[in-house]
Amino acid sequence: MKVRNPFTPNDWDKLFFLRIIIALQSIHIGIVGAHLLGFPYYVPFQVFEFVFLSYVPGIMLVRMLKLHNLGDAKTTLLAVGLSITMVMTLGLVLSVVGPIVGIAEPISFAPLSISFSIIVMILCLVNYIFDDNLSCVSYIDSGDFFSPIVFISILLPLTAV
């Protein structure tokens, strides 16, 4: 069975890409809302938020810059680098503009999460309007994941522990 390559979403068709981003954004908003309501913030949610914050804005910027057919490694590295840059820039802007606007603690969970959600939605809108519907999807054969050599390679570090 062939599945879309998750490391090159900048090559997916526009509407499928935006549906995935909006679904991830909805999960992010749900996690943030649950945390603000007082529910505990467990490790799976922290892992999701880490992956979301360190990949999604960067891949949206890569797609917005119309960079396609880069390959798995270049796309992932560019997306992570741009995401980290965007998160750091957002923190800088909030720490400078926040006190002027009246936010008492601009570098806290709620202002960062809300402003980050707004930025991702703005990037979705920009991608929807300006993105050419270039689709050169690469696929991964899922049969390769279930081969004996992959199973042994995964099992080897587990047995060492």
mmCIF file of C-alpha atoms in Angstrom:
data_model
loop_
_atom_site.group_PDB
_atom_site.id
_atom_site.type_symbol
_atom_site.label_atom_id
_atom_site.label_comp_id
_atom_site.label_asym_id
_atom_site.label_seq_id
_atom_site.Cartn_x
_atom_site.Cartn_y
_atom_site.Cartn_z
ATOM 1 C CA MET A 1 0.000 0.000 0.000
ATOM 2 C CA LYS A 2 1.348 3.409 -0.896
ATOM 3 C CA VAL A 3 0.953 6.386 1.429
ATOM 4 C CA ARG A 4 1.885 10.023 0.893
ATOM 5 C CA ASN A 5 5.364 10.938 1.998
ATOM 6 C CA PRO A 6 4.929 12.787 5.337
ATOM 7 C CA PHE A 7 8.330 14.457 4.956
ATOM 8 C CA THR A 8 7.402 16.348 1.781
ATOM 9 C CA PRO A 9 3.979 17.928 2.391
ATOM 10 C CA ASN A 10 5.042 20.948 0.336
ATOM 11 C CA ASP A 11 4.529 18.721 -2.724
ATOM 12 C CA TRP A 12 0.956 17.669 -1.844
ATOM 13 C CA ASP A 13 -2.061 19.222 -3.517
ATOM 14 C CA LYS A 14 -3.225 22.444 -1.931
ATOM 15 C CA LEU A 15 -6.589 21.435 -0.472
ATOM 16 C CA PHE A 16 -5.324 18.168 1.046
ATOM 17 C CA PHE A 17 -2.388 20.029 2.609
ATOM 18 C CA LEU A 18 -4.649 22.718 4.098
ATOM 19 C CA ARG A 19 -7.071 20.105 5.456
ATOM 20 C CA ILE A 20 -4.227 18.384 7.287
ATOM 21 C CA ILE A 21 -2.921 21.701 8.666
ATOM 22 C CA ILE A 22 -6.385 22.760 9.838
ATOM 23 C CA ALA A 23 -6.884 19.361 11.515
ATOM 24 C CA LEU A 24 -3.539 19.717 13.313
ATOM 25 C CA GLN A 25 -4.436 23.300 14.241
ATOM 26 C CA SER A 26 -7.749 22.083 15.688
ATOM 27 C CA ILE A 27 -5.928 19.507 17.828
ATOM 28 C CA HIS A 28 -3.537 22.254 18.952
ATOM 29 C CA ILE A 29 -6.406 24.568 19.916
ATOM 30 C CA GLY A 30 -8.121 21.699 21.770
ATOM 31 C CA ILE A 31 -4.971 20.939 23.757
ATOM 32 C CA VAL A 32 -4.441 24.614 24.586
ATOM 33 C CA GLY A 33 -8.082 25.024 25.589
ATOM 34 C CA ALA A 34 -7.984 21.938 27.801
ATOM 35 C CA HIS A 35 -4.813 23.185 29.470
ATOM 36 C CA LEU A 36 -6.315 26.637 30.062
ATOM 37 C CA LEU A 37 -9.368 24.979 31.636
ATOM 38 C CA GLY A 38 -7.109 23.188 34.112
ATOM 39 C CA PHE A 39 -6.754 19.718 32.647
ATOM 40 C CA PRO A 40 -3.334 18.135 33.088
ATOM 41 C CA TYR A 41 -0.810 18.466 30.301
ATOM 42 C CA TYR A 42 0.538 14.940 29.747
ATOM 43 C CA VAL A 43 3.577 13.779 27.770
ATOM 44 C CA PRO A 44 1.740 12.817 24.527
ATOM 45 C CA PHE A 45 0.330 16.329 24.331
ATOM 46 C CA GLN A 46 3.753 17.819 24.923
ATOM 47 C CA VAL A 47 5.221 15.661 22.163
ATOM 48 C CA PHE A 48 2.422 16.733 19.794
ATOM 49 C CA GLU A 49 2.933 20.403 20.629
ATOM 50 C CA PHE A 50 6.700 20.104 20.159
ATOM 51 C CA VAL A 51 6.301 18.493 16.738
ATOM 52 C CA PHE A 52 3.548 20.943 15.799
ATOM 53 C CA LEU A 53 5.516 24.029 16.795
ATOM 54 C CA SER A 54 8.755 22.826 15.266
ATOM 55 C CA TYR A 55 7.383 21.693 11.896
ATOM 56 C CA VAL A 56 4.012 23.138 10.835
ATOM 57 C CA PRO A 57 4.831 26.869 10.465
ATOM 58 C CA GLY A 58 8.044 26.059 8.634
ATOM 59 C CA ILE A 59 6.412 23.720 6.146
ATOM 60 C CA MET A 60 3.777 26.362 5.518
ATOM 61 C CA LEU A 61 6.501 28.925 4.819
ATOM 62 C CA VAL A 62 8.315 26.468 2.546
ATOM 63 C CA ARG A 63 5.092 25.967 0.617
ATOM 64 C CA MET A 64 4.417 29.701 0.574
ATOM 65 C CA LEU A 65 7.870 30.281 -0.947
ATOM 66 C CA LYS A 66 6.916 27.721 -3.637
ATOM 67 C CA LEU A 67 9.854 25.428 -2.948
ATOM 68 C CA HIS A 68 8.980 22.013 -4.364
ATOM 69 C CA ASN A 69 10.828 18.769 -5.160
ATOM 70 C CA LEU A 70 13.480 19.367 -2.510
ATOM 71 C CA GLY A 71 13.598 15.836 -1.149
ATOM 72 C CA ASP A 72 12.940 14.508 2.321
ATOM 73 C CA ALA A 73 16.003 15.822 4.154
ATOM 74 C CA LYS A 74 16.071 19.329 2.673
ATOM 75 C CA THR A 75 12.344 19.837 3.158
ATOM 76 C CA THR A 76 12.443 18.676 6.777
ATOM 77 C CA LEU A 77 15.523 20.719 7.652
ATOM 78 C CA LEU A 78 14.143 23.840 5.993
ATOM 79 C CA ALA A 79 10.770 23.409 7.725
ATOM 80 C CA VAL A 80 12.301 22.898 11.167
ATOM 81 C CA GLY A 81 14.720 25.816 10.741
ATOM 82 C CA LEU A 82 11.995 28.182 9.553
ATOM 83 C CA SER A 83 9.662 27.037 12.357
ATOM 84 C CA ILE A 84 12.236 27.660 15.060
ATOM 85 C CA THR A 85 12.982 31.059 13.542
ATOM 86 C CA MET A 86 9.291 31.915 13.442
ATOM 87 C CA VAL A 87 8.695 30.830 17.060
ATOM 88 C CA MET A 88 11.677 32.869 18.265
ATOM 89 C CA THR A 89 10.593 35.912 16.246
ATOM 90 C CA LEU A 90 7.068 35.626 17.616
ATOM 91 C CA GLY A 91 8.474 35.534 21.163
ATOM 92 C CA LEU A 92 10.558 38.647 20.452
ATOM 93 C CA VAL A 93 7.622 40.526 18.946
ATOM 94 C CA LEU A 94 5.361 39.566 21.847
ATOM 95 C CA SER A 95 7.918 40.602 24.447
ATOM 96 C CA VAL A 96 8.320 44.008 22.778
ATOM 97 C CA VAL A 97 4.737 44.717 21.727
ATOM 98 C CA GLY A 98 2.952 42.892 24.581
ATOM 99 C CA PRO A 99 3.548 45.468 27.328
ATOM 100 C CA ILE A 100 2.610 48.296 24.948
ATOM 101 C CA VAL A 101 -0.706 46.608 24.107
ATOM 102 C CA GLY A 102 -1.391 45.821 27.763
ATOM 103 C CA ILE A 103 -0.467 42.141 28.048
ATOM 104 C CA ALA A 104 1.002 41.797 31.530
ATOM 105 C CA GLU A 105 2.966 38.592 30.875
ATOM 106 C CA PRO A 106 3.523 38.338 27.122
ATOM 107 C CA ILE A 107 5.815 35.304 27.346
ATOM 108 C CA SER A 108 3.338 32.981 29.038
ATOM 109 C CA PHE A 109 1.285 30.055 27.819
ATOM 110 C CA ALA A 110 -1.941 31.792 26.818
ATOM 111 C CA PRO A 111 -0.581 34.771 24.800
ATOM 112 C CA LEU A 112 1.973 32.609 23.000
ATOM 113 C CA SER A 113 -0.547 29.915 22.118
ATOM 114 C CA ILE A 114 -3.220 32.325 20.968
ATOM 115 C CA SER A 115 -0.859 34.401 18.855
ATOM 116 C CA PHE A 116 0.710 31.274 17.397
ATOM 117 C CA SER A 117 -2.725 29.948 16.416
ATOM 118 C CA ILE A 118 -3.526 33.262 14.752
ATOM 119 C CA ILE A 119 -0.237 33.174 12.820
ATOM 120 C CA VAL A 120 -0.891 29.617 11.594
ATOM 121 C CA MET A 121 -4.399 30.556 10.445
ATOM 122 C CA ILE A 122 -3.030 33.610 8.608
ATOM 123 C CA LEU A 123 -0.471 31.364 6.904
ATOM 124 C CA CYS A 124 -3.289 28.972 5.931
ATOM 125 C CA LEU A 125 -5.185 31.845 4.361
ATOM 126 C CA VAL A 126 -2.111 33.090 2.493
ATOM 127 C CA ASN A 127 -1.351 29.576 1.261
ATOM 128 C CA TYR A 128 -4.937 29.129 0.116
ATOM 129 C CA ILE A 129 -4.983 32.404 -1.817
ATOM 130 C CA PHE A 130 -1.538 32.506 -3.395
ATOM 131 C CA ASP A 131 -0.464 28.881 -3.698
ATOM 132 C CA ASP A 132 -0.446 27.311 -7.131
ATOM 133 C CA ASN A 133 -2.039 23.901 -7.002
ATOM 134 C CA LEU A 134 1.200 22.153 -7.888
ATOM 135 C CA SER A 135 0.940 18.518 -6.996
ATOM 136 C CA CYS A 136 3.976 16.305 -7.412
ATOM 137 C CA VAL A 137 3.264 13.894 -4.588
ATOM 138 C CA SER A 138 5.851 11.306 -3.646
ATOM 139 C CA TYR A 139 4.687 8.102 -2.061
ATOM 140 C CA ILE A 140 6.203 5.663 0.401
ATOM 141 C CA ASP A 141 5.477 1.989 0.055
ATOM 142 C CA SER A 142 4.167 0.878 3.446
ATOM 143 C CA GLY A 143 5.222 -2.703 2.703
ATOM 144 C CA ASP A 144 8.810 -1.624 3.305
ATOM 145 C CA PHE A 145 7.995 -0.799 6.942
ATOM 146 C CA PHE A 146 6.851 -4.347 7.659
ATOM 147 C CA SER A 147 9.825 -6.182 6.205
ATOM 148 C CA PRO A 148 11.885 -8.450 8.496
ATOM 149 C CA ILE A 149 15.001 -6.264 8.240
ATOM 150 C CA VAL A 150 13.097 -3.210 9.528
ATOM 151 C CA PHE A 151 11.590 -5.267 12.339
ATOM 152 C CA ILE A 152 15.019 -6.556 13.397
ATOM 153 C CA SER A 153 16.510 -3.052 13.152
ATOM 154 C CA ILE A 154 13.826 -1.693 15.467
ATOM 155 C CA LEU A 155 14.016 -4.653 17.816
ATOM 156 C CA LEU A 156 17.813 -4.515 18.213
ATOM 157 C CA PRO A 157 18.004 -1.268 20.262
ATOM 158 C CA LEU A 158 15.011 -2.367 22.332
ATOM 159 C CA THR A 159 16.701 -5.621 23.297
ATOM 160 C CA ALA A 160 19.874 -3.742 24.160
ATOM 161 C CA VAL A 161 18.001 -1.622 26.655
#
